[in-house]
Every structure is written in structure tokens, then in C-alpha cells.
Amino acid sequence: MKFINTGILGVGSAIPPKIVTNFDLEKILDTSDEWIRTRTGIHERRIVEDGVCTSDLATQAARAAMQSAGVTAAEIDMIIVATITPDTITPSTACFVQAKLEAINAAAFDISAGCTGFIYALSLGHAYIQSGACKRVLVIGAEVMSRFLDWQDRSTCILFGDGAGAVLLGPVQEPGILGFKLGADGSQANLLIIPGGGTNQPASRSSVENRQHFIKMCGNETFKFAVRIMGEVTQEALDAAGVGKSKLDFLVPHQANLRIIESARKRFELPEDRVVVNIDRYGNMSSASIPVALDEAIKSGRLKRGHLMALVGFGAGLTWGAAVVRY
Ligand code: ACO
């Protein structure tokens, strides 16, 4: 079987206009700007207005990606949305996006892989193009984290923000997506979980009263895992792509904590300007962090066609994944 080369044809993102600073959070929580900045690197995050949901941000990001690629909605074969904050449990957020885009020829589905969702979705989109099954695949990472945060829990709610990013994948002459590595360890599921609302703990008066529909995280354990896995999986993806770390132009990491990003930067001996960071302005946008960072690096002119990058994520599941891509 002959494999088709896959590349990124267009990139886009959508960021809600409303800014919530650490100082705003000081007014509702026992926290401080100083604690949040020094422990996480976050200064502010974006939060959607009432009535805006995940598919709205996803659609906006998808439109921007389609526009930058010069592709119309009718040309899209498949829409994959990575999210842990879907509009509804069923149908998928991707189906709402399909309707909003009027992408009448597209199949649509969601995948859930925590903050690694975008990398998992990218690997799927790549496989569909590579096999010849699809010609134009929209891969979107979109989250409205603010609706699943417990605003009384200072250890989690300060970390996250809302946003969406999208890439449009298609066949290309020279290979764009060069190698992947994905992984999971479900035995660690409780480290980062929304316990209520599924078959294990259906919505009930007590599940609501006990705040079971919000994100719960063991920050410390997740932190140690993230530091270890980010370096390991990036190296494994480089090996799968047959590329030495000295060839990397950019690292585009998941934005969970500046200290985690710094540890990966040092491991790959990259100068600061070769690591894309936006956690200071947006916090952790889960599946959206990587594609938003990618879009901003391209729009600002830092990341150009021909550059070699490693995209790396980790999160709930636990899950992890990295992709080596020539843009
Ligand atoms: N303001 C002030 N104090 C706080 C806050 C806050 N917002 N939150 C916690 N504290 C306190 C704690 O109560 C604790 O106090 P104590 O010592 O009196 O008990 C103290 O600060 C230290 O708490 P730690 O949890 O040990 O702080 P740590 O340095 O580990 O930082 C953090 C916490 C920022 C959450 C860090 O552990 C982290 O970034 N973890 C990784 C998160 C991550 O990568 N998640 C995965 C991706 S997310 C996804 O998949 C959806």
C-alpha cells in the first residue's frame, strides 16, 4: 500500500474576548497573583460569556483554519474535535460544528484524551489522509473549561481557561507529519477526573451537592508525571520520525505549567525563543492549548514554512503524546 504524505494546510484559533486576571480571582478566592504567577506562570485567562459553548469556539477556529488554507466547507471530508468539555454528552461537539460550518460532506466525531486530545486527533487525521480515505480533515481542539471548574476550589480553577485551535490537514508533496508517539495509563485515571455525570456516577441531587461534576485534580502527582513524560514522549516521537533533537526548530508544548515547559526546554537544549509559550495569557486550555500556541507562533511570523517542530501533550487519562511535524 502506498502512503500519502500529510501536511498542515491551514491553522486558526478562537479566543474569547473576556479576560479574567489573577487579581480578579483574588477577589473571589483565598489566593494571590503572586502565588499563581510563581507556581504556574499564569497571569490571566480567557472565559466565555454566558451562552457561548465549545462548538462556537471550535467553529470559529475551524473557519480561520479553512480560510488560511483556502478550502471551503463543502470540501471537508471529516471533522474531529478533541475536547473534555463537550456541548452535550451526545451528540458529539463535532456534529454541532459540522452543522454550523455547513460542512455537508463531512463525517464528524469527538475524541476524549484529556489535554493530549489534540495530539490524538492529529494522529487520527493523519491516518485518514495517509491511507487515502480522506482529502481534507479538520482537527480541532476546543474547550470551555470554565463551565467544569469548581470556582470554590483554588487548587484547580486558577489553572484553566477557554479557547479553541484548529488545523486543516491534507495531502502534500513533501511529508509534513513525520512521526508520532502516543500513550496512556488508565490506572492513574483518578489523578485528573470529572467524576459525575457518566454511567459510573449519574447526575443526581447528591452528585450535584457533592460537586462531582467539576474537575478534580491531584496537582502534585500530575506535575511529577508531566515533567517525566514530556521529555520521554518527545524523544520517542523524534526517534519514530528519525530526527535528532538538534534538528528541532520549535517545541510547541501543552501549556499546563511554565515550570513543566521549562524542564522540557532544558532537556532539549532549546533557547527560550524556540519554545512557544502562551500560558501567561490563557492558562491551560486543555485540548486547545497546542493548536492555539501553534497558530500564534505562525501568525507572529516566528514559525515559518519548512520549520521542524515537536508538538507534545499530556493530561487526563493519564494520556500523553507527541508529534514531529515539518510545517
Ligand atoms: N492560591 C494559594 N495557595 C494555593 C492555591 C492557590 N490558588 N492552590 C493551592 N494552594 C496551596 C495549597 O493548599 C498548599 O497549601 P499547604 O501547603 O498549606 O497545604 C500549597 O499551596 C502548595 O500546594 P501544592 O499543590 O503542593 O502546590 P504545587 O507547587 O504543586 O502547585 C499546581 C500546584 C500549580 C497545581 C501544580 O501541582 C501543577 O501545575 N500540577 C500539574 C497540573 C497539570 O499538569 N495538569 C495536567 C494537564 S490538565 C488536563 O489534562 C485537563
mmCIF file of N, CA and C in Angstrom, residues 164-280:
data_model
loop_
_atom_site.group_PDB
_atom_site.id
_atom_site.type_symbol
_atom_site.label_atom_id
_atom_site.label_comp_id
_atom_site.label_asym_id
_atom_site.label_seq_id
_atom_site.Cartn_x
_atom_site.Cartn_y
_atom_site.Cartn_z
ATOM 1 N N ALA A 164 -10.028 27.740 21.545
ATOM 2 C CA ALA A 164 -10.046 26.678 20.532
ATOM 3 C C ALA A 164 -8.982 26.947 19.479
ATOM 4 N N GLY A 165 -8.435 25.853 18.948
ATOM 5 C CA GLY A 165 -7.479 25.958 17.848
ATOM 6 C C GLY A 165 -7.769 24.846 16.851
ATOM 7 N N ALA A 166 -7.439 25.083 15.586
ATOM 8 C CA ALA A 166 -7.754 24.087 14.552
ATOM 9 C C ALA A 166 -6.649 24.034 13.507
ATOM 10 N N VAL A 167 -6.449 22.840 12.958
ATOM 11 C CA VAL A 167 -5.596 22.716 11.774
ATOM 12 C C VAL A 167 -6.387 21.983 10.698
ATOM 13 N N LEU A 168 -6.092 22.345 9.458
ATOM 14 C CA LEU A 168 -6.681 21.628 8.328
ATOM 15 C C LEU A 168 -5.578 20.775 7.710
ATOM 16 N N LEU A 169 -5.817 19.462 7.677
ATOM 17 C CA LEU A 169 -4.827 18.531 7.124
ATOM 18 C C LEU A 169 -5.198 18.122 5.708
ATOM 19 N N GLY A 170 -4.174 17.889 4.881
ATOM 20 C CA GLY A 170 -4.420 17.414 3.526
ATOM 21 C C GLY A 170 -3.175 16.781 2.946
ATOM 22 N N PRO A 171 -3.295 16.183 1.748
ATOM 23 C CA PRO A 171 -2.131 15.566 1.107
ATOM 24 C C PRO A 171 -1.148 16.637 0.617
ATOM 25 N N VAL A 172 0.144 16.361 0.741
ATOM 26 C CA VAL A 172 1.187 17.311 0.318
ATOM 27 C C VAL A 172 2.308 16.548 -0.403
ATOM 28 N N GLN A 173 3.164 17.291 -1.107
ATOM 29 C CA GLN A 173 4.288 16.670 -1.830
ATOM 30 C C GLN A 173 5.332 16.116 -0.868
ATOM 31 N N GLU A 174 5.880 17.033 -0.032
ATOM 32 C CA GLU A 174 6.923 16.646 0.923
ATOM 33 C C GLU A 174 6.263 16.319 2.258
ATOM 34 N N PRO A 175 6.676 15.246 2.942
ATOM 35 C CA PRO A 175 5.995 14.875 4.181
ATOM 36 C C PRO A 175 6.012 15.983 5.236
ATOM 37 N N GLY A 176 4.830 16.279 5.798
ATOM 38 C CA GLY A 176 4.717 17.273 6.873
ATOM 39 C C GLY A 176 4.725 16.578 8.224
ATOM 40 N N ILE A 177 3.790 15.638 8.409
ATOM 41 C CA ILE A 177 3.752 14.901 9.674
ATOM 42 C C ILE A 177 4.704 13.717 9.559
ATOM 43 N N LEU A 178 5.740 13.733 10.410
ATOM 44 C CA LEU A 178 6.853 12.792 10.234
ATOM 45 C C LEU A 178 6.840 11.625 11.195
ATOM 46 N N GLY A 179 6.298 11.823 12.394
ATOM 47 C CA GLY A 179 6.317 10.727 13.372
ATOM 48 C C GLY A 179 5.495 11.061 14.596
ATOM 49 N N PHE A 180 5.018 9.994 15.261
ATOM 50 C CA PHE A 180 4.143 10.123 16.433
ATOM 51 C C PHE A 180 4.548 9.187 17.524
ATOM 52 N N LYS A 181 4.181 9.505 18.725
ATOM 53 C CA LYS A 181 4.165 8.517 19.806
ATOM 54 C C LYS A 181 3.008 8.883 20.730
ATOM 55 N N LEU A 182 2.147 7.916 21.006
ATOM 56 C CA LEU A 182 1.003 8.137 21.896
ATOM 57 C C LEU A 182 1.065 7.119 23.028
ATOM 58 N N GLY A 183 0.498 7.473 24.190
ATOM 59 C CA GLY A 183 0.452 6.509 25.283
ATOM 60 C C GLY A 183 -0.655 6.817 26.261
ATOM 61 N N ALA A 184 -0.933 5.847 27.143
ATOM 62 C CA ALA A 184 -1.962 6.027 28.171
ATOM 63 C C ALA A 184 -1.687 5.114 29.351
ATOM 64 N N ASP A 185 -2.154 5.533 30.525
ATOM 65 C CA ASP A 185 -2.090 4.707 31.731
ATOM 66 C C ASP A 185 -3.372 4.935 32.522
ATOM 67 N N GLY A 186 -4.383 4.117 32.199
ATOM 68 C CA GLY A 186 -5.701 4.275 32.818
ATOM 69 C C GLY A 186 -5.729 3.947 34.303
ATOM 70 N N SER A 187 -4.679 3.303 34.804
ATOM 71 C CA SER A 187 -4.658 3.005 36.241
ATOM 72 C C SER A 187 -4.504 4.294 37.063
ATOM 73 N N GLN A 188 -4.146 5.388 36.387
ATOM 74 C CA GLN A 188 -3.973 6.683 37.066
ATOM 75 C C GLN A 188 -5.154 7.628 36.791
ATOM 76 N N ALA A 189 -6.292 7.057 36.392
ATOM 77 C CA ALA A 189 -7.440 7.883 35.983
ATOM 78 C C ALA A 189 -7.869 8.884 37.051
ATOM 79 N N ASN A 190 -7.761 8.486 38.327
ATOM 80 C CA ASN A 190 -8.279 9.361 39.387
ATOM 81 C C ASN A 190 -7.444 10.616 39.632
ATOM 82 N N LEU A 191 -6.272 10.690 39.034
ATOM 83 C CA LEU A 191 -5.440 11.884 39.250
ATOM 84 C C LEU A 191 -6.075 13.138 38.654
ATOM 85 N N LEU A 192 -6.881 12.946 37.638
ATOM 86 C CA LEU A 192 -7.482 14.089 36.941
ATOM 87 C C LEU A 192 -8.804 13.626 36.352
ATOM 88 N N ILE A 193 -9.915 14.035 36.967
ATOM 89 C CA ILE A 193 -11.188 13.397 36.614
ATOM 90 C C ILE A 193 -12.366 14.328 36.863
ATOM 91 N N ILE A 194 -13.415 14.198 36.044
ATOM 92 C CA ILE A 194 -14.723 14.766 36.355
ATOM 93 C C ILE A 194 -15.577 13.558 36.745
ATOM 94 N N PRO A 195 -15.776 13.301 38.048
ATOM 95 C CA PRO A 195 -16.354 12.006 38.443
ATOM 96 C C PRO A 195 -17.827 11.838 38.103
ATOM 97 N N GLY A 196 -18.599 12.917 38.117
ATOM 98 C CA GLY A 196 -20.048 12.786 37.976
ATOM 99 C C GLY A 196 -20.541 12.986 36.550
ATOM 100 N N GLY A 197 -21.754 12.455 36.292
ATOM 101 C CA GLY A 197 -22.401 12.728 35.009
ATOM 102 C C GLY A 197 -22.301 11.594 34.011
ATOM 103 N N GLY A 198 -21.504 10.560 34.323
ATOM 104 C CA GLY A 198 -21.391 9.398 33.442
ATOM 105 C C GLY A 198 -22.128 8.218 34.045
ATOM 106 N N THR A 199 -21.921 7.026 33.475
ATOM 107 C CA THR A 199 -22.639 5.852 33.962
ATOM 108 C C THR A 199 -22.151 5.416 35.342
ATOM 109 N N ASN A 200 -20.907 5.774 35.656
ATOM 110 C CA ASN A 200 -20.376 5.400 36.965
ATOM 111 C C ASN A 200 -21.035 6.178 38.094
ATOM 112 N N GLN A 201 -21.349 7.423 37.828
ATOM 113 C CA GLN A 201 -21.982 8.265 38.849
ATOM 114 C C GLN A 201 -22.945 9.227 38.154
ATOM 115 N N PRO A 202 -24.133 8.716 37.795
ATOM 116 C CA PRO A 202 -25.076 9.547 37.034
ATOM 117 C C PRO A 202 -25.458 10.805 37.816
ATOM 118 N N ALA A 203 -25.886 11.807 37.088
ATOM 119 C CA ALA A 203 -26.287 13.060 37.735
ATOM 120 C C ALA A 203 -27.436 12.787 38.702
ATOM 121 N N SER A 204 -27.287 13.303 39.908
ATOM 122 C CA SER A 204 -28.334 13.152 40.925
ATOM 123 C C SER A 204 -28.225 14.359 41.846
ATOM 124 N N ARG A 205 -29.207 14.471 42.723
ATOM 125 C CA ARG A 205 -29.141 15.579 43.673
ATOM 126 C C ARG A 205 -27.820 15.515 44.458
ATOM 127 N N SER A 206 -27.442 14.299 44.911
ATOM 128 C CA SER A 206 -26.235 14.219 45.741
ATOM 129 C C SER A 206 -24.972 14.454 44.911
ATOM 130 N N SER A 207 -24.963 14.022 43.633
ATOM 131 C CA SER A 207 -23.755 14.267 42.820
ATOM 132 C C SER A 207 -23.542 15.771 42.619
ATOM 133 N N VAL A 208 -24.662 16.493 42.507
ATOM 134 C CA VAL A 208 -24.547 17.954 42.342
ATOM 135 C C VAL A 208 -24.122 18.584 43.670
ATOM 136 N N GLU A 209 -24.781 18.170 44.748
ATOM 137 C CA GLU A 209 -24.443 18.756 46.062
ATOM 138 C C GLU A 209 -22.984 18.483 46.439
ATOM 139 N N ASN A 210 -22.482 17.323 46.016
ATOM 140 C CA ASN A 210 -21.080 16.975 46.340
ATOM 141 C C ASN A 210 -20.092 17.472 45.290
ATOM 142 N N ARG A 211 -20.542 18.289 44.381
ATOM 143 C CA ARG A 211 -19.686 18.961 43.389
ATOM 144 C C ARG A 211 -18.924 17.949 42.520
ATOM 145 N N GLN A 212 -19.604 16.856 42.163
ATOM 146 C CA GLN A 212 -18.962 15.785 41.404
ATOM 147 C C GLN A 212 -18.885 16.069 39.901
ATOM 148 N N HIS A 213 -19.494 17.172 39.460
ATOM 149 C CA HIS A 213 -19.497 17.469 38.019
ATOM 150 C C HIS A 213 -18.379 18.443 37.635
ATOM 151 N N PHE A 214 -17.502 18.695 38.591
ATOM 152 C CA PHE A 214 -16.368 19.596 38.336
ATOM 153 C C PHE A 214 -15.056 18.805 38.249
ATOM 154 N N ILE A 215 -14.050 19.446 37.647
ATOM 155 C CA ILE A 215 -12.726 18.819 37.524
ATOM 156 C C ILE A 215 -12.063 18.689 38.892
ATOM 157 N N LYS A 216 -11.558 17.478 39.165
ATOM 158 C CA LYS A 216 -10.773 17.228 40.387
ATOM 159 C C LYS A 216 -9.373 16.822 39.933
ATOM 160 N N MET A 217 -8.378 17.396 40.566
ATOM 161 C CA MET A 217 -7.006 17.056 40.142
ATOM 162 C C MET A 217 -6.071 16.937 41.338
ATOM 163 N N CYS A 218 -5.208 15.909 41.317
ATOM 164 C CA CYS A 218 -4.107 15.817 42.275
ATOM 165 C C CYS A 218 -2.924 16.505 41.608
ATOM 166 N N GLY A 219 -2.770 17.788 41.878
ATOM 167 C CA GLY A 219 -1.800 18.622 41.162
ATOM 168 C C GLY A 219 -0.377 18.119 41.251
ATOM 169 N N ASN A 220 0.023 17.757 42.473
ATOM 170 C CA ASN A 220 1.400 17.363 42.707
ATOM 171 C C ASN A 220 1.821 16.136 41.920
ATOM 172 N N GLU A 221 0.964 15.087 41.985
ATOM 173 C CA GLU A 221 1.254 13.841 41.268
ATOM 174 C C GLU A 221 1.268 14.072 39.757
ATOM 175 N N THR A 222 0.288 14.879 39.294
ATOM 176 C CA THR A 222 0.212 15.159 37.856
ATOM 177 C C THR A 222 1.460 15.914 37.408
ATOM 178 N N PHE A 223 1.935 16.801 38.267
ATOM 179 C CA PHE A 223 3.118 17.603 37.947
ATOM 180 C C PHE A 223 4.340 16.698 37.717
ATOM 181 N N LYS A 224 4.554 15.762 38.636
ATOM 182 C CA LYS A 224 5.731 14.876 38.527
ATOM 183 C C LYS A 224 5.651 14.012 37.262
ATOM 184 N N PHE A 225 4.439 13.503 37.002
ATOM 185 C CA PHE A 225 4.217 12.700 35.794
ATOM 186 C C PHE A 225 4.522 13.539 34.550
ATOM 187 N N ALA A 226 4.015 14.789 34.545
ATOM 188 C CA ALA A 226 4.145 15.642 33.356
ATOM 189 C C ALA A 226 5.613 15.939 33.044
ATOM 190 N N VAL A 227 6.383 16.236 34.080
ATOM 191 C CA VAL A 227 7.802 16.561 33.867
ATOM 192 C C VAL A 227 8.521 15.369 33.231
ATOM 193 N N ARG A 228 8.222 14.168 33.766
ATOM 194 C CA ARG A 228 8.897 12.965 33.241
ATOM 195 C C ARG A 228 8.452 12.658 31.806
ATOM 196 N N ILE A 229 7.118 12.653 31.607
ATOM 197 C CA ILE A 229 6.590 12.118 30.346
ATOM 198 C C ILE A 229 6.852 13.058 29.165
ATOM 199 N N MET A 230 6.882 14.358 29.427
ATOM 200 C CA MET A 230 7.055 15.298 28.314
ATOM 201 C C MET A 230 8.370 15.064 27.579
ATOM 202 N N GLY A 231 9.430 14.892 28.364
ATOM 203 C CA GLY A 231 10.736 14.638 27.751
ATOM 204 C C GLY A 231 10.746 13.285 27.059
ATOM 205 N N GLU A 232 10.218 12.267 27.752
ATOM 206 C CA GLU A 232 10.275 10.898 27.208
ATOM 207 C C GLU A 232 9.519 10.778 25.892
ATOM 208 N N VAL A 233 8.282 11.274 25.879
ATOM 209 C CA VAL A 233 7.455 11.049 24.679
ATOM 210 C C VAL A 233 7.944 11.896 23.502
ATOM 211 N N THR A 234 8.491 13.069 23.798
ATOM 212 C CA THR A 234 9.034 13.891 22.703
ATOM 213 C C THR A 234 10.215 13.163 22.070
ATOM 214 N N GLN A 235 11.071 12.589 22.918
ATOM 215 C CA GLN A 235 12.226 11.849 22.380
ATOM 216 C C GLN A 235 11.758 10.648 21.551
ATOM 217 N N GLU A 236 10.708 9.959 22.033
ATOM 218 C CA GLU A 236 10.196 8.789 21.303
ATOM 219 C C GLU A 236 9.613 9.191 19.942
ATOM 220 N N ALA A 237 8.944 10.346 19.898
ATOM 221 C CA ALA A 237 8.395 10.810 18.617
ATOM 222 C C ALA A 237 9.529 11.206 17.663
ATOM 223 N N LEU A 238 10.577 11.833 18.213
ATOM 224 C CA LEU A 238 11.740 12.174 17.371
ATOM 225 C C LEU A 238 12.361 10.896 16.802
ATOM 226 N N ASP A 239 12.468 9.866 17.636
ATOM 227 C CA ASP A 239 13.030 8.585 17.175
ATOM 228 C C ASP A 239 12.148 7.986 16.078
ATOM 229 N N ALA A 240 10.808 8.049 16.293
ATOM 230 C CA ALA A 240 9.878 7.489 15.294
ATOM 231 C C ALA A 240 9.999 8.233 13.959
ATOM 232 N N ALA A 241 10.300 9.534 14.046
ATOM 233 C CA ALA A 241 10.435 10.347 12.832
ATOM 234 C C ALA A 241 11.839 10.235 12.229
ATOM 235 N N GLY A 242 12.770 9.632 12.985
ATOM 236 C CA GLY A 242 14.155 9.521 12.519
ATOM 237 C C GLY A 242 14.862 10.869 12.484
ATOM 238 N N VAL A 243 14.560 11.700 13.490
ATOM 239 C CA VAL A 243 15.118 13.063 13.535
ATOM 240 C C VAL A 243 15.877 13.242 14.852
ATOM 241 N N GLY A 244 17.078 13.806 14.801
ATOM 242 C CA GLY A 244 17.841 14.099 16.020
ATOM 243 C C GLY A 244 17.320 15.365 16.682
ATOM 244 N N LYS A 245 17.457 15.472 18.025
ATOM 245 C CA LYS A 245 16.885 16.628 18.728
ATOM 246 C C LYS A 245 17.547 17.945 18.312
ATOM 247 N N SER A 246 18.782 17.856 17.813
ATOM 248 C CA SER A 246 19.478 19.085 17.403
ATOM 249 C C SER A 246 18.833 19.716 16.159
ATOM 250 N N LYS A 247 18.003 18.937 15.466
ATOM 251 C CA LYS A 247 17.358 19.451 14.238
ATOM 252 C C LYS A 247 16.069 20.228 14.535
ATOM 253 N N LEU A 248 15.582 20.136 15.787
ATOM 254 C CA LEU A 248 14.303 20.775 16.136
ATOM 255 C C LEU A 248 14.413 22.300 16.086
ATOM 256 N N ASP A 249 13.485 22.939 15.379
ATOM 257 C CA ASP A 249 13.434 24.403 15.389
ATOM 258 C C ASP A 249 12.556 24.916 16.524
ATOM 259 N N PHE A 250 11.425 24.208 16.773
ATOM 260 C CA PHE A 250 10.476 24.682 17.782
ATOM 261 C C PHE A 250 9.893 23.532 18.579
ATOM 262 N N LEU A 251 9.664 23.820 19.859
ATOM 263 C CA LEU A 251 8.855 22.939 20.703
ATOM 264 C C LEU A 251 7.545 23.676 20.958
ATOM 265 N N VAL A 252 6.425 22.993 20.655
ATOM 266 C CA VAL A 252 5.096 23.580 20.912
ATOM 267 C C VAL A 252 4.426 22.686 21.952
ATOM 268 N N PRO A 253 4.623 22.996 23.242
ATOM 269 C CA PRO A 253 4.151 22.093 24.287
ATOM 270 C C PRO A 253 2.749 22.436 24.782
ATOM 271 N N HIS A 254 2.101 21.435 25.401
ATOM 272 C CA HIS A 254 0.873 21.719 26.138
ATOM 273 C C HIS A 254 1.206 22.712 27.253
ATOM 274 N N GLN A 255 0.265 23.629 27.515
ATOM 275 C CA GLN A 255 0.539 24.734 28.447
ATOM 276 C C GLN A 255 -0.172 24.467 29.782
ATOM 277 N N ALA A 256 0.459 23.645 30.626
ATOM 278 C CA ALA A 256 -0.161 23.333 31.927
ATOM 279 C C ALA A 256 0.512 24.090 33.057
ATOM 280 N N ASN A 257 1.828 24.293 32.906
ATOM 281 C CA ASN A 257 2.583 24.956 33.965
ATOM 282 C C ASN A 257 3.925 25.368 33.364
ATOM 283 N N LEU A 258 4.312 26.621 33.582
ATOM 284 C CA LEU A 258 5.557 27.121 32.980
ATOM 285 C C LEU A 258 6.769 26.317 33.451
ATOM 286 N N ARG A 259 6.699 25.818 34.693
ATOM 287 C CA ARG A 259 7.837 25.050 35.214
ATOM 288 C C ARG A 259 7.972 23.710 34.488
ATOM 289 N N ILE A 260 6.841 23.122 34.086
ATOM 290 C CA ILE A 260 6.883 21.862 33.314
ATOM 291 C C ILE A 260 7.484 22.145 31.931
ATOM 292 N N ILE A 261 7.059 23.244 31.306
ATOM 293 C CA ILE A 261 7.574 23.611 29.969
ATOM 294 C C ILE A 261 9.086 23.863 30.038
ATOM 295 N N GLU A 262 9.516 24.547 31.103
ATOM 296 C CA GLU A 262 10.940 24.866 31.271
ATOM 297 C C GLU A 262 11.788 23.586 31.361
ATOM 298 N N SER A 263 11.255 22.577 32.063
ATOM 299 C CA SER A 263 12.038 21.350 32.214
ATOM 300 C C SER A 263 12.219 20.671 30.853
ATOM 301 N N ALA A 264 11.191 20.723 30.019
ATOM 302 C CA ALA A 264 11.311 20.119 28.676
ATOM 303 C C ALA A 264 12.277 20.948 27.818
ATOM 304 N N ARG A 265 12.189 22.253 27.931
ATOM 305 C CA ARG A 265 13.082 23.128 27.138
ATOM 306 C C ARG A 265 14.544 22.806 27.434
ATOM 307 N N LYS A 266 14.843 22.636 28.727
ATOM 308 C CA LYS A 266 16.233 22.355 29.120
ATOM 309 C C LYS A 266 16.667 20.989 28.598
ATOM 310 N N ARG A 267 15.768 20.005 28.699
ATOM 311 C CA ARG A 267 16.135 18.658 28.237
ATOM 312 C C ARG A 267 16.508 18.667 26.750
ATOM 313 N N PHE A 268 15.799 19.495 25.962
ATOM 314 C CA PHE A 268 16.067 19.505 24.516
ATOM 315 C C PHE A 268 17.019 20.627 24.111
ATOM 316 N N GLU A 269 17.607 21.280 25.127
ATOM 317 C CA GLU A 269 18.646 22.297 24.927
ATOM 318 C C GLU A 269 18.210 23.353 23.922
ATOM 319 N N LEU A 270 16.964 23.815 24.091
ATOM 320 C CA LEU A 270 16.441 24.830 23.179
ATOM 321 C C LEU A 270 16.505 26.203 23.846
ATOM 322 N N PRO A 271 16.886 27.246 23.089
ATOM 323 C CA PRO A 271 16.803 28.591 23.667
ATOM 324 C C PRO A 271 15.340 28.986 23.886
ATOM 325 N N GLU A 272 15.112 29.956 24.777
ATOM 326 C CA GLU A 272 13.730 30.310 25.146
ATOM 327 C C GLU A 272 12.869 30.691 23.947
ATOM 328 N N ASP A 273 13.491 31.372 22.941
ATOM 329 C CA ASP A 273 12.671 31.841 21.823
ATOM 330 C C ASP A 273 12.274 30.713 20.859
ATOM 331 N N ARG A 274 12.708 29.467 21.139
ATOM 332 C CA ARG A 274 12.322 28.330 20.298
ATOM 333 C C ARG A 274 11.253 27.458 20.972
ATOM 334 N N VAL A 275 10.749 27.927 22.078
ATOM 335 C CA VAL A 275 9.655 27.215 22.760
ATOM 336 C C VAL A 275 8.450 28.156 22.783
ATOM 337 N N VAL A 276 7.321 27.672 22.279
ATOM 338 C CA VAL A 276 6.146 28.539 22.172
ATOM 339 C C VAL A 276 5.387 28.502 23.504
ATOM 340 N N VAL A 277 5.256 29.664 24.121
ATOM 341 C CA VAL A 277 4.607 29.770 25.433
ATOM 342 C C VAL A 277 3.504 30.814 25.362
ATOM 343 N N ASN A 278 2.293 30.437 25.803
ATOM 344 C CA ASN A 278 1.231 31.452 25.940
ATOM 345 C C ASN A 278 0.417 31.252 27.213
ATOM 346 N N ILE A 279 0.942 30.385 28.108
ATOM 347 C CA ILE A 279 0.227 30.086 29.354
ATOM 348 C C ILE A 279 0.012 31.361 30.174
ATOM 349 N N ASP A 280 0.938 32.318 30.065
ATOM 350 C CA ASP A 280 0.793 33.577 30.825
ATOM 351 C C ASP A 280 -0.517 34.280 30.494
#
